[in-house]
Every structure is written in structure tokens, then in C-alpha cells.
PDB file of C-alpha atoms and ligand atoms in Angstrom:
ATOM      1  CA  UNK A   1       0.000   0.000   0.000  1.00  0.00           C
ATOM      2  CA  UNK A   2       1.174   3.509  -0.827  1.00  0.00           C
ATOM      3  CA  UNK A   3       0.349   6.803   0.816  1.00  0.00           C
ATOM      4  CA  UNK A   4      -0.333   9.930  -1.227  1.00  0.00           C
ATOM      5  CA  UNK A   5      -0.283  13.405   0.320  1.00  0.00           C
ATOM      6  CA  UNK A   6      -1.792  16.416  -1.426  1.00  0.00           C
ATOM      7  CA  UNK A   7      -0.396  19.455   0.373  1.00  0.00           C
ATOM      8  CA  UNK A   8      -2.461  22.353  -0.896  1.00  0.00           C
ATOM      9  CA  UNK A   9      -2.794  25.991   0.078  1.00  0.00           C
ATOM     10  CA  UNK A  10      -6.174  25.286   1.699  1.00  0.00           C
ATOM     11  CA  UNK A  11      -6.153  21.616   2.734  1.00  0.00           C
ATOM     12  CA  UNK A  12      -3.815  18.730   3.395  1.00  0.00           C
ATOM     13  CA  UNK A  13      -5.399  15.616   1.912  1.00  0.00           C
ATOM     14  CA  UNK A  14      -3.886  12.231   2.656  1.00  0.00           C
ATOM     15  CA  UNK A  15      -4.951   8.850   1.322  1.00  0.00           C
ATOM     16  CA  UNK A  16      -3.959   5.195   1.178  1.00  0.00           C
ATOM     17  CA  UNK A  17      -3.915   4.052  -2.453  1.00  0.00           C
ATOM     18  CA  UNK A  18      -3.938   0.436  -3.651  1.00  0.00           C
ATOM     19  CA  UNK A  19      -2.106  -1.019  -6.670  1.00  0.00           C
ATOM     20  CA  UNK A  20      -5.043  -0.243  -8.965  1.00  0.00           C
ATOM     21  CA  UNK A  21      -4.832   3.456  -8.143  1.00  0.00           C
ATOM     22  CA  UNK A  22      -7.933   3.419  -5.952  1.00  0.00           C
ATOM     23  CA  UNK A  23      -8.087   5.386  -2.711  1.00  0.00           C
ATOM     24  CA  UNK A  24      -9.083   2.995   0.073  1.00  0.00           C
ATOM     25  CA  UNK A  25      -9.163   5.586   2.868  1.00  0.00           C
ATOM     26  CA  UNK A  26      -8.513   9.295   3.102  1.00  0.00           C
ATOM     27  CA  UNK A  27      -8.633  12.217   5.494  1.00  0.00           C
ATOM     28  CA  UNK A  28      -8.379  15.993   5.215  1.00  0.00           C
ATOM     29  CA  UNK A  29      -7.198  18.781   7.477  1.00  0.00           C
ATOM     30  CA  UNK A  30      -7.015  22.501   6.800  1.00  0.00           C
ATOM     31  CA  UNK A  31      -3.492  23.696   5.957  1.00  0.00           C
ATOM     32  CA  UNK A  32      -2.285  25.834   8.838  1.00  0.00           C
ATOM     33  CA  UNK A  33       0.433  27.789   7.089  1.00  0.00           C
ATOM     34  CA  UNK A  34       0.758  30.052  10.138  1.00  0.00           C
ATOM     35  CA  UNK A  35       2.094  27.111  12.169  1.00  0.00           C
ATOM     36  CA  UNK A  36       5.075  26.869   9.856  1.00  0.00           C
ATOM     37  CA  UNK A  37       6.778  23.792   8.559  1.00  0.00           C
ATOM     38  CA  UNK A  38       6.823  21.953  11.906  1.00  0.00           C
ATOM     39  CA  UNK A  39       3.046  22.287  12.211  1.00  0.00           C
ATOM     40  CA  UNK A  40       2.493  21.064   8.682  1.00  0.00           C
ATOM     41  CA  UNK A  41       4.864  18.120   9.115  1.00  0.00           C
ATOM     42  CA  UNK A  42       3.108  17.198  12.376  1.00  0.00           C
ATOM     43  CA  UNK A  43      -0.300  17.259  10.678  1.00  0.00           C
ATOM     44  CA  UNK A  44       0.902  15.128   7.767  1.00  0.00           C
ATOM     45  CA  UNK A  45       2.422  12.547  10.142  1.00  0.00           C
ATOM     46  CA  UNK A  46      -0.736  12.397  12.267  1.00  0.00           C
ATOM     47  CA  UNK A  47      -2.925  12.048   9.191  1.00  0.00           C
ATOM     48  CA  UNK A  48      -0.785   9.181   7.878  1.00  0.00           C
ATOM     49  CA  UNK A  49      -0.790   7.478  11.301  1.00  0.00           C
ATOM     50  CA  UNK A  50      -4.583   7.719  11.442  1.00  0.00           C
ATOM     51  CA  UNK A  51      -4.896   6.122   8.001  1.00  0.00           C
ATOM     52  CA  UNK A  52      -2.537   3.269   8.914  1.00  0.00           C
ATOM     53  CA  UNK A  53      -4.582   2.594  12.047  1.00  0.00           C
ATOM     54  CA  UNK A  54      -7.988   2.822  10.391  1.00  0.00           C
ATOM     55  CA  UNK A  55      -7.000   0.550   7.505  1.00  0.00           C
ATOM     56  CA  UNK A  56      -4.922  -1.881   9.587  1.00  0.00           C
ATOM     57  CA  UNK A  57      -1.916  -1.318   7.360  1.00  0.00           C
ATOM     58  CA  UNK A  58       1.284  -2.182   9.211  1.00  0.00           C
ATOM     59  CA  UNK A  59       4.480  -0.182   8.878  1.00  0.00           C
ATOM     60  CA  UNK A  60       5.931  -3.147   6.933  1.00  0.00           C
ATOM     61  CA  UNK A  61       3.082  -3.049   4.413  1.00  0.00           C
ATOM     62  CA  UNK A  62       3.594   0.644   3.789  1.00  0.00           C
ATOM     63  CA  UNK A  63       5.711   0.840   0.610  1.00  0.00           C
ATOM     64  CA  UNK A  64       6.273   4.542   0.111  1.00  0.00           C
ATOM     65  CA  UNK A  65       4.931   8.029   0.737  1.00  0.00           C
ATOM     66  CA  UNK A  66       4.520  10.592  -2.028  1.00  0.00           C
ATOM     67  CA  UNK A  67       3.807  14.276  -1.488  1.00  0.00           C
ATOM     68  CA  UNK A  68       2.545  16.794  -4.032  1.00  0.00           C
ATOM     69  CA  UNK A  69       3.143  20.469  -3.246  1.00  0.00           C
ATOM     70  CA  UNK A  70       2.147  23.690  -5.001  1.00  0.00           C
ATOM     71  CA  UNK A  71       5.569  25.062  -5.843  1.00  0.00           C
ATOM     72  CA  UNK A  72       9.157  24.563  -6.856  1.00  0.00           C
ATOM     73  CA  UNK A  73      10.647  21.309  -5.588  1.00  0.00           C
ATOM     74  CA  UNK A  74      14.059  19.679  -5.791  1.00  0.00           C
ATOM     75  CA  UNK A  75      12.658  16.260  -6.490  1.00  0.00           C
ATOM     76  CA  UNK A  76      15.903  14.340  -6.028  1.00  0.00           C
ATOM     77  CA  UNK A  77      16.119  15.379  -2.372  1.00  0.00           C
ATOM     78  CA  UNK A  78      12.483  16.125  -1.512  1.00  0.00           C
ATOM     79  CA  UNK A  79      13.457  19.676  -0.667  1.00  0.00           C
ATOM     80  CA  UNK A  80      10.941  22.457  -1.175  1.00  0.00           C
ATOM     81  CA  UNK A  81      12.674  25.402  -2.795  1.00  0.00           C
ATOM     82  CA  UNK A  82       9.738  27.781  -2.925  1.00  0.00           C
ATOM     83  CA  UNK A  83       6.011  27.560  -2.227  1.00  0.00           C
ATOM     84  CA  UNK A  84       4.304  30.780  -3.188  1.00  0.00           C
ATOM     85  CA  UNK A  85       1.180  30.420  -1.087  1.00  0.00           C
ATOM     86  CA  UNK A  86       2.540  28.667   1.975  1.00  0.00           C
ATOM     87  CA  UNK A  87       5.730  30.640   2.606  1.00  0.00           C
ATOM     88  CA  UNK A  88       7.735  27.472   3.043  1.00  0.00           C
ATOM     89  CA  UNK A  89      11.089  28.121   1.436  1.00  0.00           C
ATOM     90  CA  UNK A  90      14.168  25.925   1.617  1.00  0.00           C
ATOM     91  CA  UNK A  91      12.482  23.252   3.671  1.00  0.00           C
ATOM     92  CA  UNK A  92      13.546  19.606   3.718  1.00  0.00           C
ATOM     93  CA  UNK A  93       9.978  18.330   3.817  1.00  0.00           C
ATOM     94  CA  UNK A  94      10.847  14.914   2.401  1.00  0.00           C
ATOM     95  CA  UNK A  95      13.648  14.400   4.915  1.00  0.00           C
ATOM     96  CA  UNK A  96      11.465  15.362   7.861  1.00  0.00           C
ATOM     97  CA  UNK A  97       8.775  12.826   6.946  1.00  0.00           C
ATOM     98  CA  UNK A  98      11.409  10.238   6.102  1.00  0.00           C
ATOM     99  CA  UNK A  99      13.054  10.660   9.508  1.00  0.00           C
ATOM    100  CA  UNK A 100       9.764   9.612  11.110  1.00  0.00           C
ATOM    101  CA  UNK A 101       8.567   6.755   8.895  1.00  0.00           C
ATOM    102  CA  UNK A 102      11.888   5.470   7.479  1.00  0.00           C
ATOM    103  CA  UNK A 103      10.238   4.740   4.129  1.00  0.00           C
ATOM    104  CA  UNK A 104      11.021   5.992   0.622  1.00  0.00           C
ATOM    105  CA  UNK A 105       9.609   9.529   0.285  1.00  0.00           C
ATOM    106  CA  UNK A 106       8.970  11.312  -3.001  1.00  0.00           C
ATOM    107  CA  UNK A 107       8.119  14.989  -3.282  1.00  0.00           C
ATOM    108  CA  UNK A 108       7.056  16.679  -6.492  1.00  0.00           C
ATOM    109  CA  UNK A 109       5.081  19.658  -7.685  1.00  0.00           C
ATOM    110  CA  UNK A 110       1.301  19.334  -7.847  1.00  0.00           C
ATOM    111  CA  UNK A 111       1.134  19.580 -11.644  1.00  0.00           C
ATOM    112  CA  UNK A 112       3.494  16.629 -12.084  1.00  0.00           C
ATOM    113  CA  UNK A 113       1.420  14.714  -9.561  1.00  0.00           C
ATOM    114  CA  UNK A 114      -1.807  15.526 -11.421  1.00  0.00           C
ATOM    115  CA  UNK A 115      -0.184  14.486 -14.709  1.00  0.00           C
ATOM    116  CA  UNK A 116       0.872  11.178 -13.200  1.00  0.00           C
ATOM    117  CA  UNK A 117      -2.635  10.585 -11.848  1.00  0.00           C
ATOM    118  CA  UNK A 118      -4.064  11.147 -15.342  1.00  0.00           C
ATOM    119  CA  UNK A 119      -1.728   8.430 -16.599  1.00  0.00           C
ATOM    120  CA  UNK A 120      -2.807   5.995 -13.915  1.00  0.00           C
ATOM    121  CA  UNK A 121      -6.554   6.553 -14.065  1.00  0.00           C
ATOM    122  CA  UNK A 122      -7.410   9.450 -16.390  1.00  0.00           C
ATOM    123  CA  UNK A 123      -6.968  10.833 -19.887  1.00  0.00           C
ATOM    124  CA  UNK A 124      -3.430   9.565 -20.601  1.00  0.00           C
ATOM    125  CA  UNK A 125      -3.777   5.915 -19.616  1.00  0.00           C
ATOM    126  CA  UNK A 126      -1.488   3.873 -21.868  1.00  0.00           C
ATOM    127  CA  UNK A 127       0.175   7.030 -23.235  1.00  0.00           C
ATOM    128  CA  UNK A 128       3.987   6.931 -23.012  1.00  0.00           C
ATOM    129  CA  UNK A 129       4.792  10.637 -23.385  1.00  0.00           C
ATOM    130  CA  UNK A 130       2.562  13.407 -22.101  1.00  0.00           C
ATOM    131  CA  UNK A 131       2.660  16.948 -20.801  1.00  0.00           C
ATOM    132  CA  UNK A 132       0.263  18.180 -18.144  1.00  0.00           C
ATOM    133  CA  UNK A 133      -0.433  21.895 -17.906  1.00  0.00           C
ATOM    134  CA  UNK A 134      -2.444  23.198 -15.005  1.00  0.00           C
ATOM    135  CA  UNK A 135      -4.175  26.556 -15.324  1.00  0.00           C
ATOM    136  CA  UNK A 136      -4.963  27.757 -11.836  1.00  0.00           C
ATOM    137  CA  UNK A 137      -3.653  30.535  -9.622  1.00  0.00           C
ATOM    138  CA  UNK A 138      -0.430  29.961 -11.526  1.00  0.00           C
ATOM    139  CA  UNK A 139       0.521  27.741 -14.442  1.00  0.00           C
ATOM    140  CA  UNK A 140       2.148  24.459 -13.482  1.00  0.00           C
ATOM    141  CA  UNK A 141       3.652  21.730 -15.594  1.00  0.00           C
ATOM    142  CA  UNK A 142       4.306  18.010 -15.388  1.00  0.00           C
ATOM    143  CA  UNK A 143       6.192  15.990 -17.969  1.00  0.00           C
ATOM    144  CA  UNK A 144       6.105  12.223 -18.445  1.00  0.00           C
ATOM    145  CA  UNK A 145       8.624  10.720 -20.849  1.00  0.00           C
ATOM    146  CA  UNK A 146       8.739   7.003 -21.620  1.00  0.00           C
ATOM    147  CA  UNK A 147       6.259   6.222 -18.841  1.00  0.00           C
ATOM    148  CA  UNK A 148       8.352   8.037 -16.216  1.00  0.00           C
ATOM    149  CA  UNK A 149       8.063  11.428 -14.600  1.00  0.00           C
ATOM    150  CA  UNK A 150      10.757  13.663 -16.045  1.00  0.00           C
ATOM    151  CA  UNK A 151      12.639  15.411 -13.247  1.00  0.00           C
ATOM    152  CA  UNK A 152      15.509  17.022 -15.125  1.00  0.00           C
ATOM    153  CA  UNK A 153      19.189  17.129 -14.273  1.00  0.00           C
ATOM    154  CA  UNK A 154      18.899  18.946 -10.950  1.00  0.00           C
ATOM    155  CA  UNK A 155      15.449  17.747 -10.020  1.00  0.00           C
ATOM    156  CA  UNK A 156      13.424  20.931 -10.472  1.00  0.00           C
ATOM    157  CA  UNK A 157      12.413  20.747 -14.149  1.00  0.00           C
ATOM    158  CA  UNK A 158       8.999  20.997 -15.818  1.00  0.00           C
ATOM    159  CA  UNK A 159       8.427  24.652 -14.821  1.00  0.00           C
ATOM    160  CA  UNK A 160       6.245  25.252 -17.867  1.00  0.00           C
ATOM    161  CA  UNK A 161       4.671  28.329 -16.262  1.00  0.00           C
ATOM    162  CA  UNK A 162       7.960  30.164 -16.671  1.00  0.00           C
ATOM    163  CA  UNK A 163       8.622  29.642 -20.350  1.00  0.00           C
ATOM    164  CA  UNK A 164       8.555  33.063 -21.986  1.00  0.00           C
ATOM    165  CA  UNK A 165       5.859  33.469 -24.636  1.00  0.00           C
ATOM    166  CA  UNK A 166       5.647  37.221 -25.157  1.00  0.00           C
ATOM    167  CA  UNK A 167       5.860  40.625 -23.539  1.00  0.00           C
ATOM    168  CA  UNK A 168       3.367  41.396 -20.811  1.00  0.00           C
ATOM    169  CA  UNK A 169       2.169  44.480 -18.937  1.00  0.00           C
ATOM    170  CA  UNK A 170       3.318  43.091 -15.584  1.00  0.00           C
ATOM    171  CA  UNK A 171       6.235  40.973 -14.375  1.00  0.00           C
ATOM    172  CA  UNK A 172       6.042  37.377 -13.190  1.00  0.00           C
ATOM    173  CA  UNK A 173       6.601  36.381  -9.533  1.00  0.00           C
ATOM    174  CA  UNK A 174       9.918  34.920 -10.676  1.00  0.00           C
ATOM    175  CA  UNK A 175      11.092  38.418 -11.569  1.00  0.00           C
ATOM    176  CA  UNK A 176      11.042  38.118 -15.338  1.00  0.00           C
ATOM    177  CA  UNK A 177       8.625  39.430 -17.920  1.00  0.00           C
ATOM    178  CA  UNK A 178       6.589  37.365 -20.342  1.00  0.00           C
ATOM    179  CA  UNK A 179       6.213  34.040 -18.511  1.00  0.00           C
ATOM    180  CA  UNK A 180       3.309  31.819 -19.643  1.00  0.00           C
ATOM    181  CA  UNK A 181       1.928  32.040 -16.097  1.00  0.00           C
ATOM    182  CA  UNK A 182       1.333  35.787 -16.537  1.00  0.00           C
ATOM    183  CA  UNK A 183      -0.799  35.115 -19.631  1.00  0.00           C
ATOM    184  CA  UNK A 184      -2.596  31.826 -19.049  1.00  0.00           C
ATOM    185  CA  UNK A 185      -3.400  31.487 -15.333  1.00  0.00           C
ATOM    186  CA  UNK A 186      -6.692  32.483 -13.716  1.00  0.00           C
ATOM    187  CA  UNK A 187      -4.739  35.270 -12.003  1.00  0.00           C
ATOM    188  CA  UNK A 188      -3.538  36.522 -15.383  1.00  0.00           C
ATOM    189  CA  UNK A 189      -7.030  36.436 -16.837  1.00  0.00           C
ATOM    190  CA  UNK A 190      -8.389  38.472 -13.926  1.00  0.00           C
ATOM    191  CA  UNK A 191      -5.503  40.968 -14.011  1.00  0.00           C
ATOM    192  CA  UNK A 192      -6.016  41.605 -17.691  1.00  0.00           C
ATOM    193  CA  UNK A 193      -9.754  42.204 -17.323  1.00  0.00           C
ATOM    194  CA  UNK A 194      -9.218  44.532 -14.349  1.00  0.00           C
ATOM    195  CA  UNK A 195      -6.628  46.502 -16.295  1.00  0.00           C
ATOM    196  CA  UNK A 196      -8.978  46.897 -19.264  1.00  0.00           C
ATOM    197  CA  UNK A 197     -11.841  48.005 -17.009  1.00  0.00           C
ATOM    198  CA  UNK A 198      -9.574  50.511 -15.260  1.00  0.00           C
ATOM    199  CA  UNK A 199      -8.491  51.793 -18.648  1.00  0.00           C
ATOM    200  CA  UNK A 200     -12.127  52.579 -19.311  1.00  0.00           C
ATOM    201  CA  UNK A 201     -13.223  49.620 -21.415  1.00  0.00           C
ATOM    202  CA  UNK A 202     -16.968  50.113 -21.147  1.00  0.00           C
ATOM    203  CA  UNK A 203     -18.571  47.436 -23.333  1.00  0.00           C
ATOM    204  CA  UNK A 204     -18.723  44.758 -20.674  1.00  0.00           C
ATOM    205  CA  UNK A 205     -21.147  43.421 -18.090  1.00  0.00           C
ATOM    206  CA  UNK A 206     -18.436  41.683 -16.027  1.00  0.00           C
ATOM    207  CA  UNK A 207     -18.610  44.359 -13.320  1.00  0.00           C
ATOM    208  CA  UNK A 208     -22.393  43.980 -13.109  1.00  0.00           C
ATOM    209  CA  UNK A 209     -21.910  40.273 -12.421  1.00  0.00           C
ATOM    210  CA  UNK A 210     -19.949  41.087  -9.248  1.00  0.00           C
ATOM    211  CA  UNK A 211     -22.143  43.946  -8.073  1.00  0.00           C
ATOM    212  CA  UNK A 212     -19.629  46.564  -9.184  1.00  0.00           C
ATOM    213  CA  UNK A 213     -16.926  45.147  -6.892  1.00  0.00           C
ATOM    214  CA  UNK A 214     -13.892  44.798  -9.123  1.00  0.00           C
ATOM    215  CA  UNK A 215     -11.973  42.749  -6.556  1.00  0.00           C
ATOM    216  CA  UNK A 216     -14.612  40.038  -6.649  1.00  0.00           C
ATOM    217  CA  UNK A 217     -13.980  39.146 -10.274  1.00  0.00           C
ATOM    218  CA  UNK A 218     -12.902  35.506 -10.521  1.00  0.00           C
ATOM    219  CA  UNK A 219     -11.749  33.351 -13.401  1.00  0.00           C
ATOM    220  CA  UNK A 220     -15.204  31.788 -13.518  1.00  0.00           C
ATOM    221  CA  UNK A 221     -16.888  35.200 -13.711  1.00  0.00           C
ATOM    222  CA  UNK A 222     -14.927  35.953 -16.871  1.00  0.00           C
ATOM    223  CA  UNK A 223     -15.495  32.543 -18.454  1.00  0.00           C
ATOM    224  CA  UNK A 224     -19.237  32.770 -17.747  1.00  0.00           C
ATOM    225  CA  UNK A 225     -19.363  36.292 -19.193  1.00  0.00           C
ATOM    226  CA  UNK A 226     -17.473  35.145 -22.298  1.00  0.00           C
ATOM    227  CA  UNK A 227     -19.987  32.330 -22.794  1.00  0.00           C
ATOM    228  CA  UNK A 228     -22.750  34.921 -22.584  1.00  0.00           C
ATOM    229  CA  UNK A 229     -21.077  36.971 -25.296  1.00  0.00           C
ATOM    230  CA  UNK A 230     -19.391  39.694 -23.235  1.00  0.00           C
ATOM    231  CA  UNK A 231     -16.938  41.503 -25.504  1.00  0.00           C
ATOM    232  CA  UNK A 232     -14.230  42.161 -22.913  1.00  0.00           C
ATOM    233  CA  UNK A 233     -14.446  38.634 -21.478  1.00  0.00           C
ATOM    234  CA  UNK A 234     -14.094  37.208 -24.985  1.00  0.00           C
ATOM    235  CA  UNK A 235     -11.137  39.487 -25.671  1.00  0.00           C
ATOM    236  CA  UNK A 236      -9.465  38.278 -22.448  1.00  0.00           C
ATOM    237  CA  UNK A 237     -10.124  34.606 -23.252  1.00  0.00           C
ATOM    238  CA  UNK A 238      -8.834  35.016 -26.817  1.00  0.00           C
ATOM    239  CA  UNK A 239      -5.667  36.584 -25.466  1.00  0.00           C
ATOM    240  CA  UNK A 240      -5.166  33.764 -22.970  1.00  0.00           C
ATOM    241  CA  UNK A 241      -5.734  31.133 -25.663  1.00  0.00           C
ATOM    242  CA  UNK A 242      -3.309  32.831 -28.045  1.00  0.00           C
ATOM    243  CA  UNK A 243      -0.419  32.817 -25.583  1.00  0.00           C
ATOM    244  CA  UNK A 244      -1.238  29.377 -24.248  1.00  0.00           C
ATOM    245  CA  UNK A 245      -1.140  28.099 -27.830  1.00  0.00           C
ATOM    246  CA  UNK A 246       2.314  29.658 -28.317  1.00  0.00           C
ATOM    247  CA  UNK A 247       3.512  27.848 -25.201  1.00  0.00           C
ATOM    248  CA  UNK A 248       1.975  24.532 -26.268  1.00  0.00           C
ATOM    249  CA  UNK A 249       3.461  24.707 -29.774  1.00  0.00           C
ATOM    250  CA  UNK A 250       6.887  25.358 -28.215  1.00  0.00           C
ATOM    251  CA  UNK A 251       6.463  22.264 -26.048  1.00  0.00           C
ATOM    252  CA  UNK A 252       5.180  20.151 -28.962  1.00  0.00           C
ATOM    253  CA  UNK A 253       8.242  21.135 -30.986  1.00  0.00           C
ATOM    254  CA  UNK A 254      10.663  20.237 -28.229  1.00  0.00           C
ATOM    255  CA  UNK A 255       9.137  17.101 -26.708  1.00  0.00           C
ATOM    256  CA  UNK A 256       6.661  15.710 -29.278  1.00  0.00           C
ATOM    257  CA  UNK A 257       4.323  14.147 -26.694  1.00  0.00           C
ATOM    258  CA  UNK A 258       1.338  12.040 -27.750  1.00  0.00           C
ATOM    259  CA  UNK A 259      -0.889  14.155 -25.539  1.00  0.00           C
ATOM    260  CA  UNK A 260      -1.001  17.530 -23.839  1.00  0.00           C
ATOM    261  CA  UNK A 261      -3.449  17.550 -20.942  1.00  0.00           C
ATOM    262  CA  UNK A 262      -5.053  20.759 -19.717  1.00  0.00           C
ATOM    263  CA  UNK A 263      -6.091  20.747 -16.054  1.00  0.00           C
ATOM    264  CA  UNK A 264      -6.575  23.152 -13.162  1.00  0.00           C
ATOM    265  CA  UNK A 265      -9.435  25.514 -12.352  1.00  0.00           C
ATOM    266  CA  UNK A 266      -9.728  27.144 -15.773  1.00  0.00           C
ATOM    267  CA  UNK A 267      -9.997  23.735 -17.476  1.00  0.00           C
ATOM    268  CA  UNK A 268     -13.489  23.528 -15.990  1.00  0.00           C
ATOM    269  CA  UNK A 269     -14.464  25.762 -18.929  1.00  0.00           C
ATOM    270  CA  UNK A 270     -14.317  22.464 -20.885  1.00  0.00           C
ATOM    271  CA  UNK A 271     -14.800  22.551 -24.647  1.00  0.00           C
ATOM    272  CA  UNK A 272     -15.371  26.295 -24.473  1.00  0.00           C
ATOM    273  CA  UNK A 273     -11.636  26.570 -23.785  1.00  0.00           C
ATOM    274  CA  UNK A 274     -10.419  23.398 -25.486  1.00  0.00           C
ATOM    275  CA  UNK A 275     -11.902  23.835 -28.961  1.00  0.00           C
ATOM    276  CA  UNK A 276     -10.582  27.347 -29.703  1.00  0.00           C
ATOM    277  CA  UNK A 277      -7.262  26.358 -28.099  1.00  0.00           C
ATOM    278  CA  UNK A 278      -6.936  23.391 -30.452  1.00  0.00           C
ATOM    279  CA  UNK A 279      -7.731  25.641 -33.414  1.00  0.00           C
ATOM    280  CA  UNK A 280      -5.154  28.208 -32.338  1.00  0.00           C
ATOM    281  CA  UNK A 281      -2.480  25.538 -31.841  1.00  0.00           C
ATOM    282  CA  UNK A 282      -3.327  24.041 -35.252  1.00  0.00           C
ATOM    283  CA  UNK A 283      -2.764  27.440 -36.888  1.00  0.00           C
ATOM    284  CA  UNK A 284       0.619  27.843 -35.265  1.00  0.00           C
ATOM    285  CA  UNK A 285       2.117  24.393 -35.853  1.00  0.00           C
ATOM    286  CA  UNK A 286       5.534  24.539 -37.487  1.00  0.00           C
ATOM    287  CA  UNK A 287       5.518  21.550 -39.826  1.00  0.00           C
ATOM    288  CA  UNK A 288       2.651  20.252 -41.896  1.00  0.00           C
ATOM    289  CA  UNK A 289       4.296  16.896 -42.623  1.00  0.00           C
ATOM    290  CA  UNK A 290       4.489  15.485 -39.100  1.00  0.00           C
ATOM    291  CA  UNK A 291       1.966  14.207 -36.583  1.00  0.00           C
ATOM    292  CA  UNK A 292       1.513  16.381 -33.499  1.00  0.00           C
ATOM    293  CA  UNK A 293       0.164  15.353 -30.137  1.00  0.00           C
ATOM    294  CA  UNK A 294      -3.469  15.906 -29.289  1.00  0.00           C
ATOM    295  CA  UNK A 295      -4.701  18.368 -26.661  1.00  0.00           C
ATOM    296  CA  UNK A 296      -7.198  16.977 -24.173  1.00  0.00           C
ATOM    297  CA  UNK A 297      -8.817  17.958 -20.886  1.00  0.00           C
ATOM    298  CA  UNK A 298      -7.879  16.392 -17.565  1.00  0.00           C
ATOM    299  CA  UNK A 299     -10.436  13.805 -16.483  1.00  0.00           C
ATOM    300  CA  UNK A 300      -9.687  13.441 -12.774  1.00  0.00           C
ATOM    301  CA  UNK A 301     -11.009  15.783 -10.147  1.00  0.00           C
ATOM    302  CA  UNK A 302     -10.010  16.375  -6.563  1.00  0.00           C
ATOM    303  CA  UNK A 303      -8.585  12.906  -5.901  1.00  0.00           C
ATOM    304  CA  UNK A 304      -5.842  13.288  -8.517  1.00  0.00           C
ATOM    305  CA  UNK A 305      -3.522  14.905  -5.962  1.00  0.00           C
ATOM    306  CA  UNK A 306      -3.596  11.866  -3.688  1.00  0.00           C
ATOM    307  CA  UNK A 307      -3.498   9.198  -6.417  1.00  0.00           C
ATOM    308  CA  UNK A 308      -0.647  10.803  -8.357  1.00  0.00           C
ATOM    309  CA  UNK A 309       1.401  11.487  -5.232  1.00  0.00           C
ATOM    310  CA  UNK A 310       1.091   7.875  -4.118  1.00  0.00           C
ATOM    311  CA  UNK A 311       2.653   6.697  -7.387  1.00  0.00           C
ATOM    312  CA  UNK A 312       5.581   9.135  -7.486  1.00  0.00           C
ATOM    313  CA  UNK A 313       8.781   7.164  -7.920  1.00  0.00           C
ATOM    314  CA  UNK A 314       7.003   4.322  -9.753  1.00  0.00           C
ATOM    315  CA  UNK A 315       7.062   3.339 -13.389  1.00  0.00           C
ATOM    316  CA  UNK A 316       3.425   3.495 -14.462  1.00  0.00           C
TER     317      UNK A 316
HETATM  318 ZN1  LIG B   1       8.099  33.450 -14.306  1.00  0.00          ZN
END
């Protein structure tokens, strides 16, 4: 039996996962970032202990523990380099859990974990090479090559959110300008709409949807407005799709995966996002003579974080 831990900005979800990729038992606690790394480690350990007790899994039967985190990770050592939302920088999370359980521990970013889960039980089952792109607060990436998670030479690779795809009106958290994350995340979508409203773009009912409160605009507000034909919302979505397509074509040219999977909050827009994205990618492809990978939506929901984490370090 394997344990998967989904350490998110809001909740820590832990589950025991069997060989088929099914969660047999899970529990959730709110993430108490204010308690710092020791508090989070303590919660994770207690949650795992509870699962072992409730499922009668002995320490010997426990094969490994995998942890997915929302940020930059040195996968070879399990060290968290930077977590934007949890303020945990330079923390040896993997080592701390390992010191308690004395089992193999694998730590990776949440997009890689979600990509791995899709391969086990979702839209890339049986697919050897795939790229997972998550469009949420930021843009995350996970790469699977020859059935294995690709970690890179120093263990921190697959930072798709920071490939540069253009020039933008604001800088990325990483300090540079033009990162995919500043064009294709929910945050980026909202920032662009707010900027256009503040510039005096009038032909839009987005503000009406949030009772005139500009700070209450969410990604979903904009997607809904675009569906209803709002001109500004459509402009913002078109812009997002354009830059996302540039990023995807770059990745297709470098890695030639069979599939690119789109997940994260914005992917809930479904075909409304996928179809124009596919068209835009098609227009931008470099060579007409070769076969390119298909773009699909993620199939798994909330459990992907636990399932994928449990299988980190495995060939799937
Ligand atoms: Zn960046």
C-alpha cells in the first residue's frame, strides 16, 4: 500500500492508495500555514498514522509516501525550494517525513502529480509521453517521458509556467517578464480584465456580475461572461488562448508528446476553452508533414492529488 499526500494551500489531503490506483481511505485537514513547517509536518504525520490505524496497514506493508506540493521542488532530495502560497522556502519536507517513517519519500510539484494521476486513471492511460499543464492561480507543468516522470538534471524541471511566450504588462513572480503564467493562469485572466476596465473599457457586463466590486472578479466570472457573449471577457479569453497556444506549440516542438493535458481551475471551462485552443495551436504548428500530439482535458477531479502522489517514484 502507498500513501499519497496532497499538500495544498487550503487543505492537506492524505490517502492510502492500492495497486489499482484506488483510494481505500482518506482524510483531510485545513493547511495551517501560520504554524510553519513543523506544524504542517506534524499534521501530515498524524494524518498518515490515522490512516494506517484505520486501515490496519502495518508499517511493513507501507511501501512509500509521495507528497505533491504547489511550488518549486528539488525532487531528487524532496526539498521544497519555494512555495508561493505557503511561505515554506528551503524546507527539507521529504527528509522530515522520512526521519519519522523510514520509508522511501517522493516529493514533487502538484502539476506533475496531477499528470501522473491522469496516466494511472485518467486521460493519458497507456500514453507513453505526455505533458500536463495546469491553469490555476499559476501555471504548473508536469512531464512524463517514456512512462516516467521527467525530473531534469537537478530535479526541479517541468516549470512550464515560466517559459517566456511574449511581452506582458506586468512581471512574473519569478522576476522576469513574459512568462506563460502571466498570460494563461486564472490570475492573469483576472488581471487583464481589471486593467482593461480601469483603462475605461466600457462594453462589458463583467462588473455587473460582481455587483460593481472589481476585486470580486474571478476566473469563472470571466469565463461565464465570455460564454454569454461579453466583448471584454471574450477578448481576455482570446488573449489567454493565443499565448497558451504559443507555449503549447513550443512544447510540442521540443518534446513531441502524444498528448497535452489541460487541467486546473480554468480547465473547468471544458470545450469552451479546449476547442478554440486546439484551433489556435493548429494554426501555429511549425511543420505540416508530421503528426503532433493531441490536446485533451484532464479527467480526474479532486482525488488526482492523492493518487498521483502515491505513485511518485514508480514506473506506471
Ligand atoms: Zn516566471
